[in-house]
């Protein structure tokens, strides 16, 4: 079985007792589903939200005269958050594997992008590799944490999911283009078309409480990319890093970055598929499915 963590078992029991008496139809039913959806999303975001809160708080209140550089403080705080996530069993060791992989993939990209001037960090602190403070890799790890947790707590299933080797080739091409477009033609338009062709027929099925819903997977990619773009605006406002156009004064990150985050979602999904093989919906319709054993799903692990 795909087991819940110990903390999730407690949350599941309490949540089930609280919402278990909600009606199966009507306005209260829809409000219950909406509330549970929001709470599950918040739970999936706990790593990223904690890190973003620390970045935001450090920008407002970290003393300029502190002996420890702010970037080093952020790195130490990110490490502490990650340790606590595992030690308190908010995160499983199996999930940690893909999160570490996100960290490594992201750090390599950070080293290259800062070197070519795509964005920059404040030149302070010793916990860094070149111009890249080590906390930057944890921002990619936060995306990985969200992806593996949302997969689990929403019991994601996929109809007409493409062959994984095809998605791996596409993800590799996207990753290479993040580097190569600085020297040769940018093929992100071709890559976007490839995403539409490869994932266009795929539908994501997910369970909230009593109901299962479905959504085109490409739309899910876009919504998550939008969410990350909003978080990116908070991070750049907090001077975690800055784009060249923001050096003379902060402004919203260009909406063009949504394309980059959308393409990054393909890489993210392929990495998560390494831990959780995409499973079909087994004919489950997007309608009421009757009483459930709990708010959080338990099902066979492939």
mmCIF file of C-alpha atoms in Angstrom:
data_model
loop_
_atom_site.group_PDB
_atom_site.id
_atom_site.type_symbol
_atom_site.label_atom_id
_atom_site.label_comp_id
_atom_site.label_asym_id
_atom_site.label_seq_id
_atom_site.Cartn_x
_atom_site.Cartn_y
_atom_site.Cartn_z
ATOM 1 C CA UNK A 1 0.000 0.000 0.000
ATOM 2 C CA UNK A 2 1.062 3.609 -0.503
ATOM 3 C CA UNK A 3 1.318 4.447 3.177
ATOM 4 C CA UNK A 4 0.658 7.780 4.809
ATOM 5 C CA UNK A 5 3.270 9.292 7.080
ATOM 6 C CA UNK A 6 2.604 9.155 10.835
ATOM 7 C CA UNK A 7 1.611 12.822 10.887
ATOM 8 C CA UNK A 8 -0.716 12.308 7.919
ATOM 9 C CA UNK A 9 -2.388 9.407 9.751
ATOM 10 C CA UNK A 10 -3.270 11.782 12.600
ATOM 11 C CA UNK A 11 -4.453 14.489 10.217
ATOM 12 C CA UNK A 12 -6.467 11.975 8.230
ATOM 13 C CA UNK A 13 -8.245 10.657 11.310
ATOM 14 C CA UNK A 14 -9.122 14.137 12.588
ATOM 15 C CA UNK A 15 -10.191 15.401 9.167
ATOM 16 C CA UNK A 16 -12.341 12.348 8.498
ATOM 17 C CA UNK A 17 -14.193 12.791 11.788
ATOM 18 C CA UNK A 18 -14.709 16.493 11.074
ATOM 19 C CA UNK A 19 -15.998 16.256 7.499
ATOM 20 C CA UNK A 20 -17.303 12.700 7.525
ATOM 21 C CA UNK A 21 -20.819 13.857 8.323
ATOM 22 C CA UNK A 22 -20.986 16.264 5.398
ATOM 23 C CA UNK A 23 -23.818 15.515 2.965
ATOM 24 C CA UNK A 24 -23.038 13.796 -0.309
ATOM 25 C CA UNK A 25 -25.041 16.312 -2.357
ATOM 26 C CA UNK A 26 -25.836 20.012 -2.412
ATOM 27 C CA UNK A 27 -24.029 23.206 -1.511
ATOM 28 C CA UNK A 28 -22.466 21.873 1.704
ATOM 29 C CA UNK A 29 -21.010 18.964 -0.240
ATOM 30 C CA UNK A 30 -19.425 21.305 -2.785
ATOM 31 C CA UNK A 31 -18.081 23.569 -0.027
ATOM 32 C CA UNK A 32 -16.593 20.553 1.732
ATOM 33 C CA UNK A 33 -14.861 19.410 -1.446
ATOM 34 C CA UNK A 34 -13.538 22.944 -2.037
ATOM 35 C CA UNK A 35 -12.236 23.221 1.546
ATOM 36 C CA UNK A 36 -10.544 19.830 1.466
ATOM 37 C CA UNK A 37 -8.998 20.698 -1.904
ATOM 38 C CA UNK A 38 -7.483 23.894 -0.460
ATOM 39 C CA UNK A 39 -6.188 22.117 2.638
ATOM 40 C CA UNK A 40 -4.587 19.363 0.579
ATOM 41 C CA UNK A 41 -2.908 21.922 -1.657
ATOM 42 C CA UNK A 42 -1.611 23.748 1.415
ATOM 43 C CA UNK A 43 -0.294 20.464 2.799
ATOM 44 C CA UNK A 44 1.473 19.675 -0.467
ATOM 45 C CA UNK A 45 3.066 23.156 -0.437
ATOM 46 C CA UNK A 46 4.369 22.965 3.130
ATOM 47 C CA UNK A 47 8.062 22.785 2.192
ATOM 48 C CA UNK A 48 7.897 25.571 -0.390
ATOM 49 C CA UNK A 49 5.648 27.740 1.765
ATOM 50 C CA UNK A 50 8.006 27.391 4.736
ATOM 51 C CA UNK A 51 11.015 28.311 2.622
ATOM 52 C CA UNK A 52 9.211 31.245 1.007
ATOM 53 C CA UNK A 53 8.129 32.505 4.443
ATOM 54 C CA UNK A 54 11.752 32.429 5.636
ATOM 55 C CA UNK A 55 12.915 34.316 2.514
ATOM 56 C CA UNK A 56 10.152 36.893 2.941
ATOM 57 C CA UNK A 57 10.830 37.293 6.664
ATOM 58 C CA UNK A 58 14.585 37.602 6.176
ATOM 59 C CA UNK A 59 14.053 40.420 3.690
ATOM 60 C CA UNK A 60 11.920 42.332 6.190
ATOM 61 C CA UNK A 61 13.654 41.651 9.475
ATOM 62 C CA UNK A 62 17.119 40.116 9.050
ATOM 63 C CA UNK A 63 19.572 42.621 10.578
ATOM 64 C CA UNK A 64 22.101 44.137 8.199
ATOM 65 C CA UNK A 65 24.691 44.099 10.989
ATOM 66 C CA UNK A 66 24.380 40.355 11.623
ATOM 67 C CA UNK A 67 27.636 38.431 11.614
ATOM 68 C CA UNK A 68 26.053 35.714 9.474
ATOM 69 C CA UNK A 69 25.312 36.738 5.886
ATOM 70 C CA UNK A 70 21.650 36.604 4.939
ATOM 71 C CA UNK A 71 22.289 34.104 2.131
ATOM 72 C CA UNK A 72 24.076 31.796 4.575
ATOM 73 C CA UNK A 73 21.178 32.152 7.014
ATOM 74 C CA UNK A 74 18.752 31.173 4.241
ATOM 75 C CA UNK A 75 20.861 28.123 3.383
ATOM 76 C CA UNK A 76 20.999 26.986 7.012
ATOM 77 C CA UNK A 77 17.267 27.588 7.386
ATOM 78 C CA UNK A 78 16.553 25.535 4.234
ATOM 79 C CA UNK A 79 18.660 22.647 5.552
ATOM 80 C CA UNK A 80 16.845 22.780 8.901
ATOM 81 C CA UNK A 81 13.456 22.749 7.167
ATOM 82 C CA UNK A 82 14.470 19.716 5.107
ATOM 83 C CA UNK A 83 15.773 17.844 8.155
ATOM 84 C CA UNK A 84 12.587 18.604 10.090
ATOM 85 C CA UNK A 85 10.451 17.424 7.155
ATOM 86 C CA UNK A 86 12.116 14.009 7.295
ATOM 87 C CA UNK A 87 12.616 13.779 11.075
ATOM 88 C CA UNK A 88 8.948 14.548 11.775
ATOM 89 C CA UNK A 89 7.877 12.206 8.977
ATOM 90 C CA UNK A 90 6.207 14.932 6.998
ATOM 91 C CA UNK A 91 8.215 13.559 4.097
ATOM 92 C CA UNK A 92 9.131 9.966 3.314
ATOM 93 C CA UNK A 93 12.630 8.827 2.443
ATOM 94 C CA UNK A 94 11.276 7.607 -0.900
ATOM 95 C CA UNK A 95 10.064 11.103 -1.694
ATOM 96 C CA UNK A 96 13.358 12.549 -0.514
ATOM 97 C CA UNK A 97 15.144 10.799 -3.383
ATOM 98 C CA UNK A 98 13.331 12.748 -6.071
ATOM 99 C CA UNK A 99 13.612 15.971 -4.056
ATOM 100 C CA UNK A 100 17.403 15.559 -3.927
ATOM 101 C CA UNK A 101 17.384 14.963 -7.682
ATOM 102 C CA UNK A 102 15.416 18.227 -8.170
ATOM 103 C CA UNK A 103 18.031 19.948 -6.013
ATOM 104 C CA UNK A 104 20.912 18.703 -8.152
ATOM 105 C CA UNK A 105 19.230 19.422 -11.491
ATOM 106 C CA UNK A 106 18.293 22.916 -10.304
ATOM 107 C CA UNK A 107 21.735 23.753 -8.915
ATOM 108 C CA UNK A 108 23.430 22.851 -12.203
ATOM 109 C CA UNK A 109 21.025 25.174 -14.025
ATOM 110 C CA UNK A 110 21.636 27.930 -11.463
ATOM 111 C CA UNK A 111 25.409 27.748 -11.964
ATOM 112 C CA UNK A 112 25.029 28.149 -15.709
ATOM 113 C CA UNK A 113 22.298 30.807 -15.663
ATOM 114 C CA UNK A 114 24.099 33.079 -13.210
ATOM 115 C CA UNK A 115 27.291 32.705 -15.229
ATOM 116 C CA UNK A 116 25.577 33.939 -18.412
ATOM 117 C CA UNK A 117 23.775 36.722 -16.534
ATOM 118 C CA UNK A 118 20.188 35.469 -16.707
ATOM 119 C CA UNK A 119 19.759 36.432 -13.040
ATOM 120 C CA UNK A 120 21.973 37.184 -10.078
ATOM 121 C CA UNK A 121 22.262 36.859 -6.312
ATOM 122 C CA UNK A 122 23.720 39.248 -3.803
ATOM 123 C CA UNK A 123 27.461 38.605 -3.490
ATOM 124 C CA UNK A 124 27.573 37.666 0.163
ATOM 125 C CA UNK A 125 28.149 34.632 2.355
ATOM 126 C CA UNK A 126 30.412 31.607 2.162
ATOM 127 C CA UNK A 127 27.831 28.846 1.655
ATOM 128 C CA UNK A 128 27.888 29.125 -2.100
ATOM 129 C CA UNK A 129 29.247 27.542 -5.260
ATOM 130 C CA UNK A 130 30.615 30.312 -7.432
ATOM 131 C CA UNK A 131 27.947 33.004 -7.615
ATOM 132 C CA UNK A 132 25.178 30.648 -6.479
ATOM 133 C CA UNK A 133 24.207 30.475 -2.781
ATOM 134 C CA UNK A 134 23.349 26.933 -1.762
ATOM 135 C CA UNK A 135 19.805 27.800 -0.715
ATOM 136 C CA UNK A 136 18.911 28.219 -4.399
ATOM 137 C CA UNK A 137 18.855 24.460 -4.948
ATOM 138 C CA UNK A 138 16.248 24.135 -2.214
ATOM 139 C CA UNK A 139 13.859 26.285 -4.242
ATOM 140 C CA UNK A 140 13.885 23.607 -6.942
ATOM 141 C CA UNK A 141 13.620 20.969 -4.209
ATOM 142 C CA UNK A 142 10.474 22.759 -3.004
ATOM 143 C CA UNK A 143 8.915 22.186 -6.435
ATOM 144 C CA UNK A 144 9.888 18.515 -6.190
ATOM 145 C CA UNK A 145 8.390 18.269 -2.699
ATOM 146 C CA UNK A 146 5.108 19.727 -3.951
ATOM 147 C CA UNK A 147 4.969 17.423 -6.943
ATOM 148 C CA UNK A 148 5.491 14.161 -5.062
ATOM 149 C CA UNK A 149 3.136 15.138 -2.246
ATOM 150 C CA UNK A 150 0.324 16.332 -4.503
ATOM 151 C CA UNK A 151 0.638 13.076 -6.445
ATOM 152 C CA UNK A 152 0.099 11.125 -3.250
ATOM 153 C CA UNK A 153 -2.551 13.105 -1.368
ATOM 154 C CA UNK A 154 -4.770 13.561 -4.424
ATOM 155 C CA UNK A 155 -4.317 9.940 -5.558
ATOM 156 C CA UNK A 156 -3.471 11.105 -9.065
ATOM 157 C CA UNK A 157 -4.331 8.814 -11.975
ATOM 158 C CA UNK A 158 -3.788 9.477 -15.672
ATOM 159 C CA UNK A 159 -5.811 8.467 -18.703
ATOM 160 C CA UNK A 160 -3.867 8.136 -21.978
ATOM 161 C CA UNK A 161 -0.545 8.966 -20.321
ATOM 162 C CA UNK A 162 2.227 8.952 -22.968
ATOM 163 C CA UNK A 163 5.000 6.390 -22.938
ATOM 164 C CA UNK A 164 7.526 7.316 -20.302
ATOM 165 C CA UNK A 165 10.536 7.011 -22.614
ATOM 166 C CA UNK A 166 8.946 9.606 -24.919
ATOM 167 C CA UNK A 167 8.363 11.985 -21.996
ATOM 168 C CA UNK A 168 11.968 11.424 -20.873
ATOM 169 C CA UNK A 169 13.281 12.400 -24.316
ATOM 170 C CA UNK A 170 11.078 15.506 -24.298
ATOM 171 C CA UNK A 171 12.246 16.468 -20.783
ATOM 172 C CA UNK A 172 15.881 16.032 -21.804
ATOM 173 C CA UNK A 173 15.356 18.253 -24.857
ATOM 174 C CA UNK A 174 13.712 20.923 -22.685
ATOM 175 C CA UNK A 175 16.574 20.822 -20.185
ATOM 176 C CA UNK A 176 19.202 21.072 -22.920
ATOM 177 C CA UNK A 177 17.375 24.029 -24.485
ATOM 178 C CA UNK A 178 17.570 25.941 -21.199
ATOM 179 C CA UNK A 179 21.337 25.961 -21.815
ATOM 180 C CA UNK A 180 21.711 25.823 -25.592
ATOM 181 C CA UNK A 181 19.386 28.739 -26.464
ATOM 182 C CA UNK A 182 22.127 31.108 -25.277
ATOM 183 C CA UNK A 183 24.322 29.930 -28.179
ATOM 184 C CA UNK A 184 22.009 28.590 -30.883
ATOM 185 C CA UNK A 185 18.389 29.038 -31.892
ATOM 186 C CA UNK A 186 15.795 28.860 -29.100
ATOM 187 C CA UNK A 187 13.440 25.984 -29.901
ATOM 188 C CA UNK A 188 10.988 26.464 -27.060
ATOM 189 C CA UNK A 189 8.208 27.048 -29.590
ATOM 190 C CA UNK A 190 8.882 23.592 -31.019
ATOM 191 C CA UNK A 191 9.044 22.166 -27.506
ATOM 192 C CA UNK A 192 5.686 23.708 -26.605
ATOM 193 C CA UNK A 193 4.182 22.129 -29.702
ATOM 194 C CA UNK A 194 5.724 18.803 -28.706
ATOM 195 C CA UNK A 195 4.178 19.105 -25.236
ATOM 196 C CA UNK A 196 0.773 19.720 -26.810
ATOM 197 C CA UNK A 197 1.132 16.671 -29.061
ATOM 198 C CA UNK A 198 2.558 14.308 -26.443
ATOM 199 C CA UNK A 199 0.417 15.323 -23.450
ATOM 200 C CA UNK A 200 -2.587 16.782 -25.254
ATOM 201 C CA UNK A 201 -4.739 13.661 -24.932
ATOM 202 C CA UNK A 202 -3.773 12.948 -21.313
ATOM 203 C CA UNK A 203 -6.372 13.593 -18.617
ATOM 204 C CA UNK A 204 -5.507 13.750 -14.921
ATOM 205 C CA UNK A 205 -7.971 12.164 -12.477
ATOM 206 C CA UNK A 206 -7.761 13.206 -8.839
ATOM 207 C CA UNK A 207 -9.698 12.584 -5.665
ATOM 208 C CA UNK A 208 -10.550 15.377 -3.242
ATOM 209 C CA UNK A 209 -12.900 13.895 -0.608
ATOM 210 C CA UNK A 210 -15.906 11.929 -1.819
ATOM 211 C CA UNK A 211 -15.572 12.925 -5.448
ATOM 212 C CA UNK A 212 -13.072 12.270 -8.168
ATOM 213 C CA UNK A 213 -12.496 15.016 -10.723
ATOM 214 C CA UNK A 214 -10.600 15.221 -13.969
ATOM 215 C CA UNK A 215 -8.600 17.885 -15.733
ATOM 216 C CA UNK A 216 -6.505 18.003 -18.928
ATOM 217 C CA UNK A 217 -2.928 17.475 -17.814
ATOM 218 C CA UNK A 218 -1.652 20.378 -19.925
ATOM 219 C CA UNK A 219 -4.027 22.701 -18.029
ATOM 220 C CA UNK A 220 -2.660 21.359 -14.733
ATOM 221 C CA UNK A 221 0.876 22.162 -15.952
ATOM 222 C CA UNK A 222 -0.184 25.727 -16.717
ATOM 223 C CA UNK A 223 -1.895 26.264 -13.350
ATOM 224 C CA UNK A 224 1.125 25.029 -11.400
ATOM 225 C CA UNK A 225 3.429 27.184 -13.554
ATOM 226 C CA UNK A 226 1.251 30.209 -12.719
ATOM 227 C CA UNK A 227 1.474 29.391 -9.021
ATOM 228 C CA UNK A 228 5.286 29.156 -9.211
ATOM 229 C CA UNK A 229 5.432 32.462 -11.109
ATOM 230 C CA UNK A 230 3.507 34.127 -8.261
ATOM 231 C CA UNK A 231 5.939 32.631 -5.734
ATOM 232 C CA UNK A 232 8.832 33.838 -7.905
ATOM 233 C CA UNK A 233 7.526 37.394 -7.702
ATOM 234 C CA UNK A 234 7.489 37.169 -3.897
ATOM 235 C CA UNK A 235 11.043 35.782 -3.898
ATOM 236 C CA UNK A 236 12.442 38.449 -6.208
ATOM 237 C CA UNK A 237 10.653 41.188 -4.239
ATOM 238 C CA UNK A 238 12.467 39.764 -1.213
ATOM 239 C CA UNK A 239 15.759 40.021 -3.167
ATOM 240 C CA UNK A 240 16.422 36.295 -2.971
ATOM 241 C CA UNK A 241 17.620 36.831 -6.534
ATOM 242 C CA UNK A 242 17.013 39.464 -9.207
ATOM 243 C CA UNK A 243 16.669 39.529 -12.971
ATOM 244 C CA UNK A 244 18.773 42.140 -14.817
ATOM 245 C CA UNK A 245 15.716 44.331 -15.457
ATOM 246 C CA UNK A 246 15.012 44.415 -11.704
ATOM 247 C CA UNK A 247 18.419 45.686 -10.601
ATOM 248 C CA UNK A 248 17.369 49.348 -10.836
ATOM 249 C CA UNK A 249 14.043 48.740 -9.124
ATOM 250 C CA UNK A 250 11.781 45.772 -8.536
ATOM 251 C CA UNK A 251 8.827 45.076 -10.798
ATOM 252 C CA UNK A 252 6.776 42.025 -11.641
ATOM 253 C CA UNK A 253 8.637 39.180 -13.272
ATOM 254 C CA UNK A 254 7.877 39.096 -16.981
ATOM 255 C CA UNK A 255 4.912 36.857 -17.855
ATOM 256 C CA UNK A 256 7.261 35.335 -20.460
ATOM 257 C CA UNK A 257 8.757 33.380 -17.561
ATOM 258 C CA UNK A 258 5.502 31.432 -17.440
ATOM 259 C CA UNK A 259 6.715 29.604 -20.550
ATOM 260 C CA UNK A 260 9.912 28.609 -18.784
ATOM 261 C CA UNK A 261 8.034 27.388 -15.729
ATOM 262 C CA UNK A 262 5.537 25.552 -17.932
ATOM 263 C CA UNK A 263 8.388 23.701 -19.637
ATOM 264 C CA UNK A 264 10.026 23.047 -16.282
ATOM 265 C CA UNK A 265 6.822 21.269 -15.260
ATOM 266 C CA UNK A 266 7.522 18.639 -17.912
ATOM 267 C CA UNK A 267 10.925 17.954 -16.364
ATOM 268 C CA UNK A 268 9.285 17.862 -12.933
ATOM 269 C CA UNK A 269 6.630 15.352 -13.974
ATOM 270 C CA UNK A 270 9.217 13.061 -15.573
ATOM 271 C CA UNK A 271 11.310 13.123 -12.390
ATOM 272 C CA UNK A 272 8.267 12.347 -10.230
ATOM 273 C CA UNK A 273 7.314 9.506 -12.597
ATOM 274 C CA UNK A 274 10.665 7.972 -11.620
ATOM 275 C CA UNK A 275 9.286 7.555 -8.083
ATOM 276 C CA UNK A 276 5.585 7.038 -8.802
ATOM 277 C CA UNK A 277 4.756 5.296 -12.046
ATOM 278 C CA UNK A 278 1.701 7.004 -13.617
ATOM 279 C CA UNK A 279 -1.311 4.739 -13.167
ATOM 280 C CA UNK A 280 -4.544 4.656 -15.212
ATOM 281 C CA UNK A 281 -7.884 5.685 -13.654
ATOM 282 C CA UNK A 282 -9.233 2.132 -13.972
ATOM 283 C CA UNK A 283 -12.487 3.427 -15.381
ATOM 284 C CA UNK A 284 -13.277 5.557 -12.307
ATOM 285 C CA UNK A 285 -15.739 8.260 -13.428
ATOM 286 C CA UNK A 286 -15.545 11.856 -12.252
ATOM 287 C CA UNK A 287 -18.681 11.529 -10.110
ATOM 288 C CA UNK A 288 -19.511 10.689 -6.503
ATOM 289 C CA UNK A 289 -17.814 7.472 -5.429
ATOM 290 C CA UNK A 290 -19.506 6.990 -2.080
ATOM 291 C CA UNK A 291 -18.058 6.882 1.442
ATOM 292 C CA UNK A 292 -14.294 6.843 1.661
ATOM 293 C CA UNK A 293 -12.065 5.339 4.395
ATOM 294 C CA UNK A 294 -10.436 8.718 4.936
ATOM 295 C CA UNK A 295 -9.617 12.080 3.471
ATOM 296 C CA UNK A 296 -6.144 10.993 2.370
ATOM 297 C CA UNK A 297 -5.939 8.036 -0.030
ATOM 298 C CA UNK A 298 -4.261 4.704 0.536
ATOM 299 C CA UNK A 299 -3.779 2.585 -2.545
ATOM 300 C CA UNK A 300 -1.430 0.075 -4.062
ATOM 301 C CA UNK A 301 2.056 1.310 -4.813
ATOM 302 C CA UNK A 302 3.440 0.302 -8.158
#
